[in-house]
CSV table of C-alpha atoms in Angstrom, one decimal:
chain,number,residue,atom,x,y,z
A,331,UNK,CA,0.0,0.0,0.0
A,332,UNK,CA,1.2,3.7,-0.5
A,333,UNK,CA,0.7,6.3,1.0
A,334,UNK,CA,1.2,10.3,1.0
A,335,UNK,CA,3.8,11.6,3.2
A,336,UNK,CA,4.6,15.6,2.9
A,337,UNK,CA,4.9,17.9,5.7
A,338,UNK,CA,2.6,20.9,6.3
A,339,UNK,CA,3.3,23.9,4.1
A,340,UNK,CA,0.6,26.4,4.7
A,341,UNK,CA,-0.1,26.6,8.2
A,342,UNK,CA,1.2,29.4,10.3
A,343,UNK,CA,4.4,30.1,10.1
A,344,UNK,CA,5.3,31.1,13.6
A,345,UNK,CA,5.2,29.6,17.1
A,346,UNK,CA,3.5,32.3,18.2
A,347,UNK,CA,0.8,31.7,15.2
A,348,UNK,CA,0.8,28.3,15.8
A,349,UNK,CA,0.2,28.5,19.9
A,350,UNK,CA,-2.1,31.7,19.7
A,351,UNK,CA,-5.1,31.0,21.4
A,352,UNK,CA,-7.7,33.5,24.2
A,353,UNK,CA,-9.2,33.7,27.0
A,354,UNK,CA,-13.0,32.9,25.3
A,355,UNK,CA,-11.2,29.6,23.4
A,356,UNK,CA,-10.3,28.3,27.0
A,357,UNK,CA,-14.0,29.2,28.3
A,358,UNK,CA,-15.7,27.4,25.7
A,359,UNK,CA,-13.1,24.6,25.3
A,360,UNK,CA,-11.8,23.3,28.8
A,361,UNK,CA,-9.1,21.3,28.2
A,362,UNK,CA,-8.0,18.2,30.5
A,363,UNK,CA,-5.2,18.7,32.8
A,364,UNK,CA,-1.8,18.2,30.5
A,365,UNK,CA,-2.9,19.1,27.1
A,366,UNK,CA,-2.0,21.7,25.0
A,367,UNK,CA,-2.6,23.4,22.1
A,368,UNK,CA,-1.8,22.0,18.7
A,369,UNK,CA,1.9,23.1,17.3
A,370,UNK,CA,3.3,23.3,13.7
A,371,UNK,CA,5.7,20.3,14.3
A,372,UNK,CA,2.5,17.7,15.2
A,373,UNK,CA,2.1,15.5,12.3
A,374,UNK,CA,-1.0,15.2,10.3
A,375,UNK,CA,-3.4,12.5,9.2
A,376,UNK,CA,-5.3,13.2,6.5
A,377,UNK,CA,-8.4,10.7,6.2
A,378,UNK,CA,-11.3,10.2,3.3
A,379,UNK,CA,-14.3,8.4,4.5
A,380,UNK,CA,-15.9,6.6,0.8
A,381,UNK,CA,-19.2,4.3,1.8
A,382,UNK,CA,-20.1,2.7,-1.7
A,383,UNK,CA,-23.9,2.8,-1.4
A,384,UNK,CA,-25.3,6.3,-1.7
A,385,UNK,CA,-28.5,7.6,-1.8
A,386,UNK,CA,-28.3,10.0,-4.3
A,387,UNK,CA,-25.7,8.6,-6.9
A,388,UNK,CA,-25.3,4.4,-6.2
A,389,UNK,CA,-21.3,3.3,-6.6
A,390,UNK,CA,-20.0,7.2,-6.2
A,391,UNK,CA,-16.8,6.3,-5.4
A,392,UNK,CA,-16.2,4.6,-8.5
A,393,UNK,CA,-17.6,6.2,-11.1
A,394,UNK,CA,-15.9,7.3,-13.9
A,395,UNK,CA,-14.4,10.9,-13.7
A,396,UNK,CA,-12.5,12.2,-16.7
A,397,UNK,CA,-11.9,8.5,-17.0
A,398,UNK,CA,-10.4,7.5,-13.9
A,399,UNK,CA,-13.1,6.5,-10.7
A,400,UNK,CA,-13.7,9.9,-8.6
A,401,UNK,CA,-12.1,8.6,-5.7
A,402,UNK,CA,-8.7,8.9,-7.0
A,403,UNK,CA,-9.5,12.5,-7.7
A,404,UNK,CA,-9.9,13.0,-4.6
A,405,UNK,CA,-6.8,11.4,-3.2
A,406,UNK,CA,-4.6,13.3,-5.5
A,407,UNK,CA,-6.4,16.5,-4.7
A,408,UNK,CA,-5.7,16.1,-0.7
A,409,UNK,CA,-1.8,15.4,-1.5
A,410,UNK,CA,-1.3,18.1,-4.1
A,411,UNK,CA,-2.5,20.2,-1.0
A,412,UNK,CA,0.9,19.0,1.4
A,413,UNK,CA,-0.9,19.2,4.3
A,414,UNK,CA,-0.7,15.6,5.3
A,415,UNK,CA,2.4,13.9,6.7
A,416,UNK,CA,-0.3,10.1,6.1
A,417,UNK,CA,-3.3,10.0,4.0
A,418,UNK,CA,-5.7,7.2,3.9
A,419,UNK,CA,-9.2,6.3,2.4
A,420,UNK,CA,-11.4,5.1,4.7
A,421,UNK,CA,-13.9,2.8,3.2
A,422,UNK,CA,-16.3,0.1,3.9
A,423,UNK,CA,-15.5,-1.6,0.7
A,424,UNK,CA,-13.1,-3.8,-0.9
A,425,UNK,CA,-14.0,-2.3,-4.3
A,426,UNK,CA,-13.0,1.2,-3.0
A,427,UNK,CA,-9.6,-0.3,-1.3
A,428,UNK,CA,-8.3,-1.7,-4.3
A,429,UNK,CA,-8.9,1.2,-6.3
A,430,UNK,CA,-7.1,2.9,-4.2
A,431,UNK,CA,-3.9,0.6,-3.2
A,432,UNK,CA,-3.8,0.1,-6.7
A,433,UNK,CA,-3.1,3.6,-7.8
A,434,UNK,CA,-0.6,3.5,-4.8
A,435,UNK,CA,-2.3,5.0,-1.8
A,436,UNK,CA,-3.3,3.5,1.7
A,437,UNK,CA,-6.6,1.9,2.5
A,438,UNK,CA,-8.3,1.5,5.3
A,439,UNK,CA,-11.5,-1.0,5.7
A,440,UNK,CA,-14.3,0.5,8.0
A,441,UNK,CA,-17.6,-0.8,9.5
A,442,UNK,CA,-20.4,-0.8,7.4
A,443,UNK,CA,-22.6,0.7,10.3
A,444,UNK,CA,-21.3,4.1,10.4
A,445,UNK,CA,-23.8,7.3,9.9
A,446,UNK,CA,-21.5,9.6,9.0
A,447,UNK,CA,-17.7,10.4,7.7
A,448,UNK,CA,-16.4,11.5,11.0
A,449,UNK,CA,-17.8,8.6,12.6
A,450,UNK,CA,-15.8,6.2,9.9
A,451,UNK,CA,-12.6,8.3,10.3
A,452,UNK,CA,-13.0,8.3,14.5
A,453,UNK,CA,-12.9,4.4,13.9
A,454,UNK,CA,-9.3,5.2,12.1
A,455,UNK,CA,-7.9,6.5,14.9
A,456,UNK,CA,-8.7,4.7,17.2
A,457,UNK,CA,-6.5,2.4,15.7
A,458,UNK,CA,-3.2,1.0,17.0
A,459,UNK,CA,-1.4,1.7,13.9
A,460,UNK,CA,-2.8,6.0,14.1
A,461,UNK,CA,-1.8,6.5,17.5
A,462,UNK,CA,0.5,9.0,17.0
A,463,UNK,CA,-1.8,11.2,15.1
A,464,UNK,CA,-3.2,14.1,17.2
A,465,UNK,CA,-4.1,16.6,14.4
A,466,UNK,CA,-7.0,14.9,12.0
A,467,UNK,CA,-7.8,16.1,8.8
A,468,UNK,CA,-11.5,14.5,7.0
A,469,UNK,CA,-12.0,15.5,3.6
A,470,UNK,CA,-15.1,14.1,2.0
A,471,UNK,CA,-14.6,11.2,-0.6
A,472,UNK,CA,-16.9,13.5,-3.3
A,473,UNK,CA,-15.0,16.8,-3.5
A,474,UNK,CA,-12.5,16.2,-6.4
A,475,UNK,CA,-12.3,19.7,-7.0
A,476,UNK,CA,-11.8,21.0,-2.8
A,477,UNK,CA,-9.7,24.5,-3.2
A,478,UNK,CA,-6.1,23.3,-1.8
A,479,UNK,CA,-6.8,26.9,0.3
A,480,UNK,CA,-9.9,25.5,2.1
A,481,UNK,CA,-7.4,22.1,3.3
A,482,UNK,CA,-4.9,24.2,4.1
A,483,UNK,CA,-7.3,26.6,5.8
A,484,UNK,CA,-9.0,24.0,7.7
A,485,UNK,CA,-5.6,22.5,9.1
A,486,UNK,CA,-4.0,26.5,9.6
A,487,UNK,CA,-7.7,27.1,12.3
A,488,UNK,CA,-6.8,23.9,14.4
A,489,UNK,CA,-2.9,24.6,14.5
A,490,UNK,CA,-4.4,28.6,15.6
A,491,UNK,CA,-6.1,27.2,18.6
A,492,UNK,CA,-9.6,26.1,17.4
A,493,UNK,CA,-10.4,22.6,18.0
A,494,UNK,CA,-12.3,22.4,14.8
A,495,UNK,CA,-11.8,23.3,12.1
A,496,UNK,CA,-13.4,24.2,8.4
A,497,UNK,CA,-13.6,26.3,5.6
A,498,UNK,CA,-15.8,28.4,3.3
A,499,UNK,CA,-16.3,30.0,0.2
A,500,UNK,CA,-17.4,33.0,-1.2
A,501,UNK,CA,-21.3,32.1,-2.8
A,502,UNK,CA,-23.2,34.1,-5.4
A,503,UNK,CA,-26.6,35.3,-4.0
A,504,UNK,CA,-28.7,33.8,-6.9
A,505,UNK,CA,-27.1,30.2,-5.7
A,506,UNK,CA,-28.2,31.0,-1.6
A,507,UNK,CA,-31.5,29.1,-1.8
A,508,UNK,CA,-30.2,26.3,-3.3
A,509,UNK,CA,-30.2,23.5,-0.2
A,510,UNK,CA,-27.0,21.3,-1.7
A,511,UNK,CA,-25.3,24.8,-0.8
A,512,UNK,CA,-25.0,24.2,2.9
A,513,UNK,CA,-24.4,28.3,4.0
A,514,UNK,CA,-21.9,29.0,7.5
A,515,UNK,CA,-22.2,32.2,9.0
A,516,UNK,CA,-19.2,33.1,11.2
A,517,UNK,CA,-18.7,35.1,14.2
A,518,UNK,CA,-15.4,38.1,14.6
A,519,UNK,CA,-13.6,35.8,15.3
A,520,UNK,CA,-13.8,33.3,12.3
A,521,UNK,CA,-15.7,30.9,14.2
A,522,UNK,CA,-19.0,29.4,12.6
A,523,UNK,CA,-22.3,30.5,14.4
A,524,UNK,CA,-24.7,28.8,12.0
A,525,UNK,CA,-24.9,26.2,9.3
A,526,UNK,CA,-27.7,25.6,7.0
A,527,UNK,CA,-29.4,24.3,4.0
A,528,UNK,CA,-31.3,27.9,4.1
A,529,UNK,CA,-30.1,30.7,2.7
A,530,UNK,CA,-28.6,32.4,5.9
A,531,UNK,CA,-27.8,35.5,6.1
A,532,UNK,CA,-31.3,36.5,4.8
A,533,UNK,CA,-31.5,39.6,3.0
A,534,UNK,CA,-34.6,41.6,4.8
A,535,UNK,CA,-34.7,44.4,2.3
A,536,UNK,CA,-33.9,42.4,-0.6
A,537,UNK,CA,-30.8,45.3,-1.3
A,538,UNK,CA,-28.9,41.7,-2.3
A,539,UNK,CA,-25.9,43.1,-0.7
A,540,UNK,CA,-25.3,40.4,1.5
A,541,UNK,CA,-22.3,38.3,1.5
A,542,UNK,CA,-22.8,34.6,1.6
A,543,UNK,CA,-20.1,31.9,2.5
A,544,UNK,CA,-21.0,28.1,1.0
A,545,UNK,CA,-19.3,25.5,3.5
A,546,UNK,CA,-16.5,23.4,2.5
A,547,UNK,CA,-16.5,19.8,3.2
A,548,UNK,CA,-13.6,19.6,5.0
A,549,UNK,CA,-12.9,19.0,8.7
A,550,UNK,CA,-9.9,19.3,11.1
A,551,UNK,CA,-9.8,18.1,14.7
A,552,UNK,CA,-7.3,17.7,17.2
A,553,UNK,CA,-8.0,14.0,18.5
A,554,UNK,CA,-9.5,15.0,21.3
A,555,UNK,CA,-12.4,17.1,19.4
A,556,UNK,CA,-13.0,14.4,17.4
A,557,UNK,CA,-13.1,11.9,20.0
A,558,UNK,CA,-16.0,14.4,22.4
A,559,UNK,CA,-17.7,14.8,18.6
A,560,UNK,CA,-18.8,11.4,18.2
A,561,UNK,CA,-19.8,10.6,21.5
A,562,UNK,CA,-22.3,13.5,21.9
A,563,UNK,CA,-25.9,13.0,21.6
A,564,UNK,CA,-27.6,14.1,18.2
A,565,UNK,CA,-29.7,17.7,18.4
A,566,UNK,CA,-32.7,18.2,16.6
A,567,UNK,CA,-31.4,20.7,14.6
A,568,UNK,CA,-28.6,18.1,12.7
A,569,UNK,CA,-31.9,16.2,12.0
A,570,UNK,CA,-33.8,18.7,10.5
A,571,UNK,CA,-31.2,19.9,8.4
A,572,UNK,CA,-29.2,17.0,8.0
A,573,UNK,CA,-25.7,18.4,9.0
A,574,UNK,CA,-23.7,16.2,11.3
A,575,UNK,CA,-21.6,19.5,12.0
A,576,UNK,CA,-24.4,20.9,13.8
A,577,UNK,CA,-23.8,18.1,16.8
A,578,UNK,CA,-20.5,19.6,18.3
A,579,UNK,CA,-21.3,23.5,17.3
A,580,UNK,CA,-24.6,23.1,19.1
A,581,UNK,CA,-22.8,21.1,22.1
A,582,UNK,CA,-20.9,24.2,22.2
A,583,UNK,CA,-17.7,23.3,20.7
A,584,UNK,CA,-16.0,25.9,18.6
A,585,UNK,CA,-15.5,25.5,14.7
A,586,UNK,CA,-13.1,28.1,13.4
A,587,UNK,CA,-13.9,28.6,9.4
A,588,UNK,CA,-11.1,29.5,7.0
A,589,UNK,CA,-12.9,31.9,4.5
A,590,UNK,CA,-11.3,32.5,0.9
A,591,UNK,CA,-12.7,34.7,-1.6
A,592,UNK,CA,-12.9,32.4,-5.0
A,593,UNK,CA,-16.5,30.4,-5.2
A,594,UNK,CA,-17.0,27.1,-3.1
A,595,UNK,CA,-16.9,24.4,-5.6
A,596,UNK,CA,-19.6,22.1,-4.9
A,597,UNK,CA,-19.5,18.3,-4.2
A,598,UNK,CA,-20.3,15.7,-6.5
A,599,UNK,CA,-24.1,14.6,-5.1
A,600,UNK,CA,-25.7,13.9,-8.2
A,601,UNK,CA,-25.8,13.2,-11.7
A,602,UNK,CA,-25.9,16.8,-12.7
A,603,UNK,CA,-22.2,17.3,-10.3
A,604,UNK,CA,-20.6,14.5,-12.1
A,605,UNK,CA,-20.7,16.2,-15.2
A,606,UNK,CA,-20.4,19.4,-14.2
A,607,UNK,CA,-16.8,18.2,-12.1
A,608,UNK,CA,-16.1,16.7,-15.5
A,609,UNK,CA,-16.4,19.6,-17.5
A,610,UNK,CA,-14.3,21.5,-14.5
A,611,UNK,CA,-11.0,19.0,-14.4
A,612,UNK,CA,-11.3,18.7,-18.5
A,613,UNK,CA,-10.8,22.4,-18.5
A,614,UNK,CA,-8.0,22.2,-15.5
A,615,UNK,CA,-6.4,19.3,-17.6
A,616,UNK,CA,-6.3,21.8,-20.9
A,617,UNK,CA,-4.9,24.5,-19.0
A,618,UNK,CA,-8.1,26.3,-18.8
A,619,UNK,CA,-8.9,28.7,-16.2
A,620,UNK,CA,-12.6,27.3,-14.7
């Protein structure tokens, strides 16, 4: 098996960047006895849950994208970013491993039972072989085309103090009601206050001056956030709007959001994605500016 082994880039570039944290982070976020913020120098392990039975588009992992399965896509889009010092896929199929392996990345067979990605990649760490992995990064097995700035971004929050991490992208006001466009609004401090499926901010006097920020599928924890995460009940809210992020803001842990101004590009949900990612990496692959 291969795997992809390159040392963070992007982060802050600073010990004082990397340790910065305040007074309100420690409020919200009590940490145990002997723990510490998350340095530079801690290694990262970059992790892509890919379940093969979706609701939406059956097999995703493996369909054919600019003729190689979308999974690999992925893979090669999370290295190019050297953010990860180890990055696996994290899969509940054999199918999915061998793709993977083949192409020379590392594979990691999951339960089938999981409900959601961070659940499959909290069953990766927990894992003998991942121990030494205290800085997690989950990037969704359908975003081929993730903007290297929102990985980066993601990873940059956690190493500043946050214990989770995301990012977010500038969206056009006539795409705010579409629900596939999950929308984060963020606090002073870069930290989200809100997801949702609605458009959110909403514009009261219809001036259409308001600023809208399309969340990124992309996740970084320190272990120990990801650990609390999956333990903690569901809330009504992650129901309604079907957004397993929801779970830890609304327990009250904090999500800093890495914000970059080019648009969000959206994951591959349905038939309609596929082909437009398609039509996206064919112009990449010519040299074409999307």
């Amino acid at each position: 098996m291969g795997s992809s082994s390159t040392r963070n880039r992007s982060g802050p570039n600073t010990a004082s960047d990397c340790w910065r944290t305040s007074y309100a982070w420690r409020a919200l976020w009590p940490r145990r006895r002997g723990t510490s913020l998350v340095s530079c120098s801690v290694p990262v392990l970059g992790v892509i849950p890919a379940r093969l039975d979706s609701s939406r588009l059956p097999r995703k992992p493996l369909l054919p994208l600019a003729g190689e399965p979308l999974i690999l896509w992925v893979v090669r889009r999370v290295a190019a970013a050297s953010v990860c010092d180890r990055l696996v896929v994290a899969t509940d199929a054999g199918e999915i491993a061998a793709v993977v392996e083949q192409a020379g990345y590392e594979a990691v067979l999951t339960s089938r039972e999981h409900r959601s990605g961070t659940e499959r990649v909290a069953e990766v760490i927990a894992d003998k072989a991942f121990e030494d992995f205290n800085l997690i990064l989950n990037v969704q097995g359908d975003e081929p085309l993730v903007a290297l700035a929102a990985l980066r971004g993601a990873v940059g929050r956690v190493q500043g103090g946050d214990p989770v991490g995301t990012a977010a992208g500038r969206l056009e006001p006539a795409l705010a009601a579409d629900p596939n466009r999950v929308k984060v609004v963020v606090d002073a401090r870069g930290r989200a206050v809100y997801f949702s499926r609605a458009p959110i901010p909403f514009d009261r006097d219809g001036r259409g001056d308001v600023v809208y920020r399309q969340h990124v599928g992309v996740y970084a924890y320190t272990r120990e956030a990801l650990e609390r995460w999956v333990q903690l009940p569901a809330v009504p809210e992650e129901r309604s709007e079907r957004l397993e992020q929801l779970r830890p803001l609304l327990h009250g842990i904090p999500i800093g959001v890495a914000l970059f101004d080019a648009p969000a590009a959206a994951g591959v949900d349905t038939a309609e994605d596929l082909r437009h990612a398609e039509l996206q990496l064919s112009r990449r692959l010519k040299g074409v500016s999307p």
